[in-house]
mmCIF file of C-alpha atoms in Angstrom:
data_model
loop_
_atom_site.group_PDB
_atom_site.id
_atom_site.type_symbol
_atom_site.label_atom_id
_atom_site.label_comp_id
_atom_site.label_asym_id
_atom_site.label_seq_id
_atom_site.Cartn_x
_atom_site.Cartn_y
_atom_site.Cartn_z
ATOM 1 C CA LYS A 1 77.920 349.168 -0.219
ATOM 2 C CA ALA A 2 75.725 349.843 2.787
ATOM 3 C CA GLY A 3 75.646 347.058 5.358
ATOM 4 C CA VAL A 4 72.656 345.358 6.899
ATOM 5 C CA THR A 5 70.512 347.939 8.675
ATOM 6 C CA GLN A 6 68.230 347.145 11.572
ATOM 7 C CA THR A 7 65.698 349.474 13.130
ATOM 8 C CA PRO A 8 65.102 350.421 15.805
ATOM 9 C CA ARG A 9 68.346 349.881 17.685
ATOM 10 C CA TYR A 10 66.692 349.804 21.096
ATOM 11 C CA LEU A 11 63.188 349.024 22.270
ATOM 12 C CA ILE A 12 61.518 348.792 25.637
ATOM 13 C CA LYS A 13 58.157 347.079 25.746
ATOM 14 C CA THR A 14 55.780 345.836 28.401
ATOM 15 C CA ARG A 15 54.748 342.222 28.875
ATOM 16 C CA GLY A 16 51.810 341.353 26.682
ATOM 17 C CA GLN A 17 52.564 343.933 24.017
ATOM 18 C CA GLN A 18 53.708 343.139 20.526
ATOM 19 C CA VAL A 19 56.714 344.435 18.636
ATOM 20 C CA THR A 20 57.877 344.673 15.031
ATOM 21 C CA LEU A 21 61.534 344.798 14.099
ATOM 22 C CA SER A 22 62.812 345.784 10.689
ATOM 23 C CA CYS A 23 65.804 344.707 8.631
ATOM 24 C CA SER A 24 67.159 346.053 5.358
ATOM 25 C CA PRO A 25 69.635 343.630 3.777
ATOM 26 C CA ILE A 26 72.667 344.496 1.729
ATOM 27 C CA SER A 27 71.639 345.544 -1.753
ATOM 28 C CA GLY A 28 71.351 342.506 -3.994
ATOM 29 C CA HIS A 29 71.063 340.014 -1.154
ATOM 30 C CA ARG A 30 67.911 337.947 -1.333
ATOM 31 C CA SER A 31 68.238 335.833 1.791
ATOM 32 C CA VAL A 32 67.470 337.265 5.231
ATOM 33 C CA SER A 33 67.796 335.362 8.499
ATOM 34 C CA TRP A 34 66.877 336.306 12.039
ATOM 35 C CA TYR A 35 68.607 335.244 15.230
ATOM 36 C CA GLN A 36 68.031 335.792 18.921
ATOM 37 C CA GLN A 37 71.175 336.395 20.965
ATOM 38 C CA THR A 38 71.178 336.028 24.741
ATOM 39 C CA PRO A 39 74.023 335.516 27.211
ATOM 40 C CA GLY A 40 72.676 332.153 28.303
ATOM 41 C CA GLN A 41 71.634 330.636 24.980
ATOM 42 C CA GLY A 42 74.024 332.250 22.537
ATOM 43 C CA LEU A 43 72.757 332.634 18.978
ATOM 44 C CA GLN A 44 69.445 330.934 18.300
ATOM 45 C CA PHE A 45 68.095 330.692 14.762
ATOM 46 C CA LEU A 46 64.592 332.076 14.342
ATOM 47 C CA PHE A 47 63.802 331.857 10.627
ATOM 48 C CA GLU A 48 65.086 332.555 7.167
ATOM 49 C CA TYR A 49 63.440 334.114 4.146
ATOM 50 C CA PHE A 50 64.456 333.881 0.536
ATOM 51 C CA SER A 51 62.543 335.562 -2.266
ATOM 52 C CA GLU A 52 59.657 336.396 0.080
ATOM 53 C CA THR A 53 59.229 332.782 1.194
ATOM 54 C CA GLN A 54 60.091 331.361 4.587
ATOM 55 C CA ARG A 55 62.587 328.633 3.835
ATOM 56 C CA ASN A 56 63.509 327.531 7.324
ATOM 57 C CA LYS A 57 62.281 327.978 10.866
ATOM 58 C CA GLY A 58 63.875 327.465 14.255
ATOM 59 C CA ASN A 59 62.325 326.135 17.437
ATOM 60 C CA PHE A 60 60.491 329.207 18.605
ATOM 61 C CA PRO A 61 56.820 329.505 19.529
ATOM 62 C CA GLY A 62 54.282 330.807 17.063
ATOM 63 C CA ARG A 63 54.391 334.217 18.766
ATOM 64 C CA PHE A 64 57.488 334.819 16.648
ATOM 65 C CA SER A 65 56.722 335.466 13.014
ATOM 66 C CA GLY A 66 58.284 337.216 10.098
ATOM 67 C CA ARG A 67 57.916 338.202 6.508
ATOM 68 C CA GLN A 68 59.961 339.420 3.588
ATOM 69 C CA PHE A 69 58.937 341.992 1.032
ATOM 70 C CA SER A 70 59.625 342.082 -2.693
ATOM 71 C CA ASN A 71 62.587 344.429 -2.120
ATOM 72 C CA SER A 72 64.088 341.803 0.247
ATOM 73 C CA ARG A 73 63.483 343.931 3.331
ATOM 74 C CA SER A 74 62.263 341.842 6.218
ATOM 75 C CA GLU A 75 60.292 342.311 9.401
ATOM 76 C CA MET A 76 59.876 340.095 12.394
ATOM 77 C CA ASN A 77 57.033 340.336 14.830
ATOM 78 C CA VAL A 78 56.746 339.085 18.373
ATOM 79 C CA SER A 79 53.288 339.069 19.895
ATOM 80 C CA THR A 80 52.289 338.762 23.534
ATOM 81 C CA LEU A 81 55.752 339.620 24.760
ATOM 82 C CA GLU A 82 57.239 337.757 27.704
ATOM 83 C CA LEU A 83 60.091 338.784 29.973
ATOM 84 C CA GLY A 84 62.178 335.990 28.473
ATOM 85 C CA ASP A 85 61.953 337.595 25.048
ATOM 86 C CA SER A 86 64.425 340.256 26.171
ATOM 87 C CA ALA A 87 67.411 339.788 23.891
ATOM 88 C CA LEU A 88 69.446 341.175 21.046
ATOM 89 C CA TYR A 89 67.737 340.313 17.771
ATOM 90 C CA LEU A 90 70.107 340.024 14.870
ATOM 91 C CA CYS A 91 69.308 340.077 11.209
ATOM 92 C CA ALA A 92 71.696 338.711 8.611
ATOM 93 C CA SER A 93 71.617 338.726 4.845
ATOM 94 C CA SER A 94 73.258 336.327 2.432
ATOM 95 C CA PRO A 95 74.057 336.941 -1.211
ATOM 96 C CA ARG A 96 73.202 333.550 -2.557
ATOM 97 C CA VAL A 97 71.060 330.658 -1.490
ATOM 98 C CA PRO A 98 69.973 330.362 2.128
ATOM 99 C CA GLY A 99 72.387 329.126 4.740
ATOM 100 C CA THR A 100 75.535 330.530 3.206
ATOM 101 C CA GLU A 101 77.869 333.202 4.508
ATOM 102 C CA ALA A 102 75.883 335.727 6.497
ATOM 103 C CA PHE A 103 76.417 339.472 6.937
ATOM 104 C CA PHE A 104 74.980 340.755 10.189
ATOM 105 C CA GLY A 105 73.304 343.958 11.240
ATOM 106 C CA GLN A 106 73.969 345.761 14.499
ATOM 107 C CA GLY A 107 70.908 344.229 16.058
ATOM 108 C CA THR A 108 67.858 345.484 17.914
ATOM 109 C CA ARG A 109 68.091 345.354 21.681
ATOM 110 C CA LEU A 110 64.635 344.455 22.998
ATOM 111 C CA THR A 111 63.900 344.797 26.691
ATOM 112 C CA VAL A 112 60.598 343.520 28.022
ATOM 113 C CA VAL A 113 59.564 344.882 31.411
ATOM 114 C CA ALA B 1 70.106 317.629 12.298
ATOM 115 C CA GLN B 2 73.287 319.628 12.561
ATOM 116 C CA ARG B 3 74.915 320.645 15.815
ATOM 117 C CA VAL B 4 77.876 322.832 16.727
ATOM 118 C CA THR B 5 79.575 322.616 20.100
ATOM 119 C CA GLN B 6 82.023 325.065 21.580
ATOM 120 C CA PRO B 7 83.016 323.491 24.893
ATOM 121 C CA GLU B 8 84.590 326.585 26.430
ATOM 122 C CA LYS B 9 82.385 329.529 27.347
ATOM 123 C CA LEU B 10 85.370 331.514 28.583
ATOM 124 C CA LEU B 11 89.024 331.381 27.594
ATOM 125 C CA SER B 12 91.770 333.551 29.061
ATOM 126 C CA VAL B 13 95.337 333.795 27.834
ATOM 127 C CA PHE B 14 98.204 336.233 28.157
ATOM 128 C CA LYS B 15 99.437 338.366 25.312
ATOM 129 C CA GLY B 16 101.916 336.473 23.168
ATOM 130 C CA ALA B 17 100.646 333.048 24.232
ATOM 131 C CA PRO B 18 99.139 330.597 21.751
ATOM 132 C CA VAL B 19 95.381 330.328 21.708
ATOM 133 C CA GLU B 20 93.038 327.603 20.483
ATOM 134 C CA LEU B 21 89.263 327.918 20.458
ATOM 135 C CA LYS B 22 87.597 324.562 20.094
ATOM 136 C CA CYS B 23 84.707 323.737 17.834
ATOM 137 C CA ASN B 24 83.149 320.339 17.187
ATOM 138 C CA TYR B 25 80.262 319.639 14.884
ATOM 139 C CA SER B 26 77.885 316.903 13.912
ATOM 140 C CA TYR B 27 76.353 316.832 10.460
ATOM 141 C CA SER B 28 75.553 313.983 8.130
ATOM 142 C CA GLY B 29 76.290 315.945 4.955
ATOM 143 C CA SER B 30 79.333 317.758 3.654
ATOM 144 C CA PRO B 31 79.941 320.655 6.054
ATOM 145 C CA GLU B 32 80.848 324.220 5.302
ATOM 146 C CA LEU B 33 82.281 325.816 8.424
ATOM 147 C CA PHE B 34 82.905 329.376 9.499
ATOM 148 C CA TRP B 35 84.283 331.347 12.400
ATOM 149 C CA TYR B 36 82.548 334.585 13.286
ATOM 150 C CA VAL B 37 83.840 337.213 15.708
ATOM 151 C CA GLN B 38 82.059 339.904 17.669
ATOM 152 C CA TYR B 39 84.246 342.641 19.142
ATOM 153 C CA SER B 40 82.874 344.838 21.896
ATOM 154 C CA ARG B 41 80.142 347.151 20.568
ATOM 155 C CA GLN B 42 80.590 345.884 17.009
ATOM 156 C CA ARG B 43 78.465 343.699 14.824
ATOM 157 C CA LEU B 44 79.059 340.014 14.360
ATOM 158 C CA GLN B 45 81.362 339.546 11.390
ATOM 159 C CA LEU B 46 82.901 336.707 9.450
ATOM 160 C CA LEU B 47 86.464 335.910 10.484
ATOM 161 C CA LEU B 48 87.238 333.011 8.189
ATOM 162 C CA ARG B 49 85.742 330.062 6.348
ATOM 163 C CA HIS B 50 87.241 326.633 5.926
ATOM 164 C CA ILE B 51 86.952 326.507 2.145
ATOM 165 C CA SER B 52 89.210 329.540 1.812
ATOM 166 C CA ARG B 53 92.012 327.983 3.836
ATOM 167 C CA GLU B 54 93.198 331.496 4.607
ATOM 168 C CA SER B 55 94.763 333.174 7.599
ATOM 169 C CA ILE B 56 92.956 336.246 8.870
ATOM 170 C CA LYS B 57 94.481 338.436 11.590
ATOM 171 C CA GLY B 58 96.890 335.568 12.260
ATOM 172 C CA PHE B 59 94.076 333.076 12.892
ATOM 173 C CA THR B 60 93.806 329.778 11.069
ATOM 174 C CA ALA B 61 91.349 326.917 11.295
ATOM 175 C CA ASP B 62 91.597 323.467 9.785
ATOM 176 C CA LEU B 63 88.650 321.233 9.135
ATOM 177 C CA ASN B 64 89.270 317.760 10.534
ATOM 178 C CA LYS B 65 86.516 315.540 9.208
ATOM 179 C CA GLY B 66 87.766 312.526 11.131
ATOM 180 C CA GLU B 67 87.440 314.304 14.449
ATOM 181 C CA THR B 68 84.578 316.510 13.220
ATOM 182 C CA SER B 69 86.392 319.556 14.494
ATOM 183 C CA PHE B 70 87.187 323.051 13.238
ATOM 184 C CA HIS B 71 89.372 324.567 15.933
ATOM 185 C CA LEU B 72 90.529 328.176 15.624
ATOM 186 C CA LYS B 73 94.198 328.810 16.379
ATOM 187 C CA LYS B 74 96.588 331.700 16.675
ATOM 188 C CA PRO B 75 100.246 331.272 17.674
ATOM 189 C CA PHE B 76 100.626 334.613 19.456
ATOM 190 C CA ALA B 77 97.508 336.214 20.915
ATOM 191 C CA GLN B 78 97.119 339.995 20.971
ATOM 192 C CA GLU B 79 94.993 342.121 23.296
ATOM 193 C CA GLU B 80 92.859 343.235 20.362
ATOM 194 C CA ASP B 81 91.839 339.597 19.823
ATOM 195 C CA SER B 82 89.646 339.813 22.922
ATOM 196 C CA ALA B 83 86.113 339.180 21.655
ATOM 197 C CA MET B 84 83.296 336.664 21.411
ATOM 198 C CA TYR B 85 83.960 333.947 18.845
ATOM 199 C CA TYR B 86 81.293 331.786 17.254
ATOM 200 C CA CYS B 87 81.800 328.675 15.193
ATOM 201 C CA ALA B 88 79.089 328.101 12.576
ATOM 202 C CA LEU B 89 78.096 325.291 10.242
ATOM 203 C CA SER B 90 76.259 325.813 6.983
ATOM 204 C CA ALA B 91 73.860 323.071 5.992
ATOM 205 C CA ARG B 92 72.228 323.289 2.602
ATOM 206 C CA TRP B 93 69.901 321.001 0.752
ATOM 207 C CA THR B 94 67.634 320.971 -2.269
ATOM 208 C CA ASP B 95 64.181 319.470 -2.398
ATOM 209 C CA ALA B 96 62.767 317.357 -5.199
ATOM 210 C CA GLY B 97 61.454 320.471 -6.887
ATOM 211 C CA GLY B 98 64.882 322.049 -7.002
ATOM 212 C CA THR B 99 64.204 324.616 -4.276
ATOM 213 C CA SER B 100 67.263 325.379 -2.166
ATOM 214 C CA TYR B 101 67.163 325.496 1.606
ATOM 215 C CA GLY B 102 69.844 326.337 4.059
ATOM 216 C CA LYS B 103 70.597 327.040 7.658
ATOM 217 C CA LEU B 104 73.556 328.438 9.545
ATOM 218 C CA THR B 105 73.882 326.794 12.941
ATOM 219 C CA PHE B 106 76.027 328.534 15.531
ATOM 220 C CA GLY B 107 77.802 327.219 18.564
ATOM 221 C CA GLN B 108 77.264 328.783 21.975
ATOM 222 C CA GLY B 109 80.254 331.043 21.569
ATOM 223 C CA THR B 110 83.549 331.458 23.414
ATOM 224 C CA ILE B 111 84.565 334.708 25.072
ATOM 225 C CA LEU B 112 88.298 335.139 24.583
ATOM 226 C CA THR B 113 90.140 337.502 26.892
ATOM 227 C CA VAL B 114 93.764 338.312 26.197
ATOM 228 C CA HIS B 115 95.516 339.827 29.205
ATOM 229 C CA PRO B 116 98.462 342.229 28.824
#
């Protein structure tokens, strides 16, 4: 079974731009979560989608948004990028209901300059 | 709200020494706890979960509800155990309409370094 796939692996963007990150979950998994990983803050929960509906949201500004498609693939978007948005963005999929065991992708390394 | 605390950001031990990575949690419901590990240049992966009561790569973790802790232990550390370790708590609930919600909350992580 293929694991969670995130694209692109690396991104460099300029302040003020927007970015879209993509995640393909493990086949059959319906729950997709997004996390921001930084050295100072560790793993911060962004949001979770289940059956195309956002089921939970972390404490991030509205510039961070996401969506899930009918095939469970998910995208997250960050608008008006700030330097502090530089981080590793991780996607995870779960086989059952939200909040259960998560399988992580390799992540997308976003650098904002 | 749930919270997971890993008090040590860095932990160094020598090969063959015992190691304990601490994890404390706060949650009003019945917790489901996990340990995740991230080796250098690899993805974050599940190490073990408390409901399985299993030993993986020599690591064990016991849920202590009285102390609200889920410490990860290994009697004899190996160099290949060097990695970032995250403790995580799964909180799940169902609304009046029967819709399930859930959230995995992670601690800040502990970087374990095992010296030769």
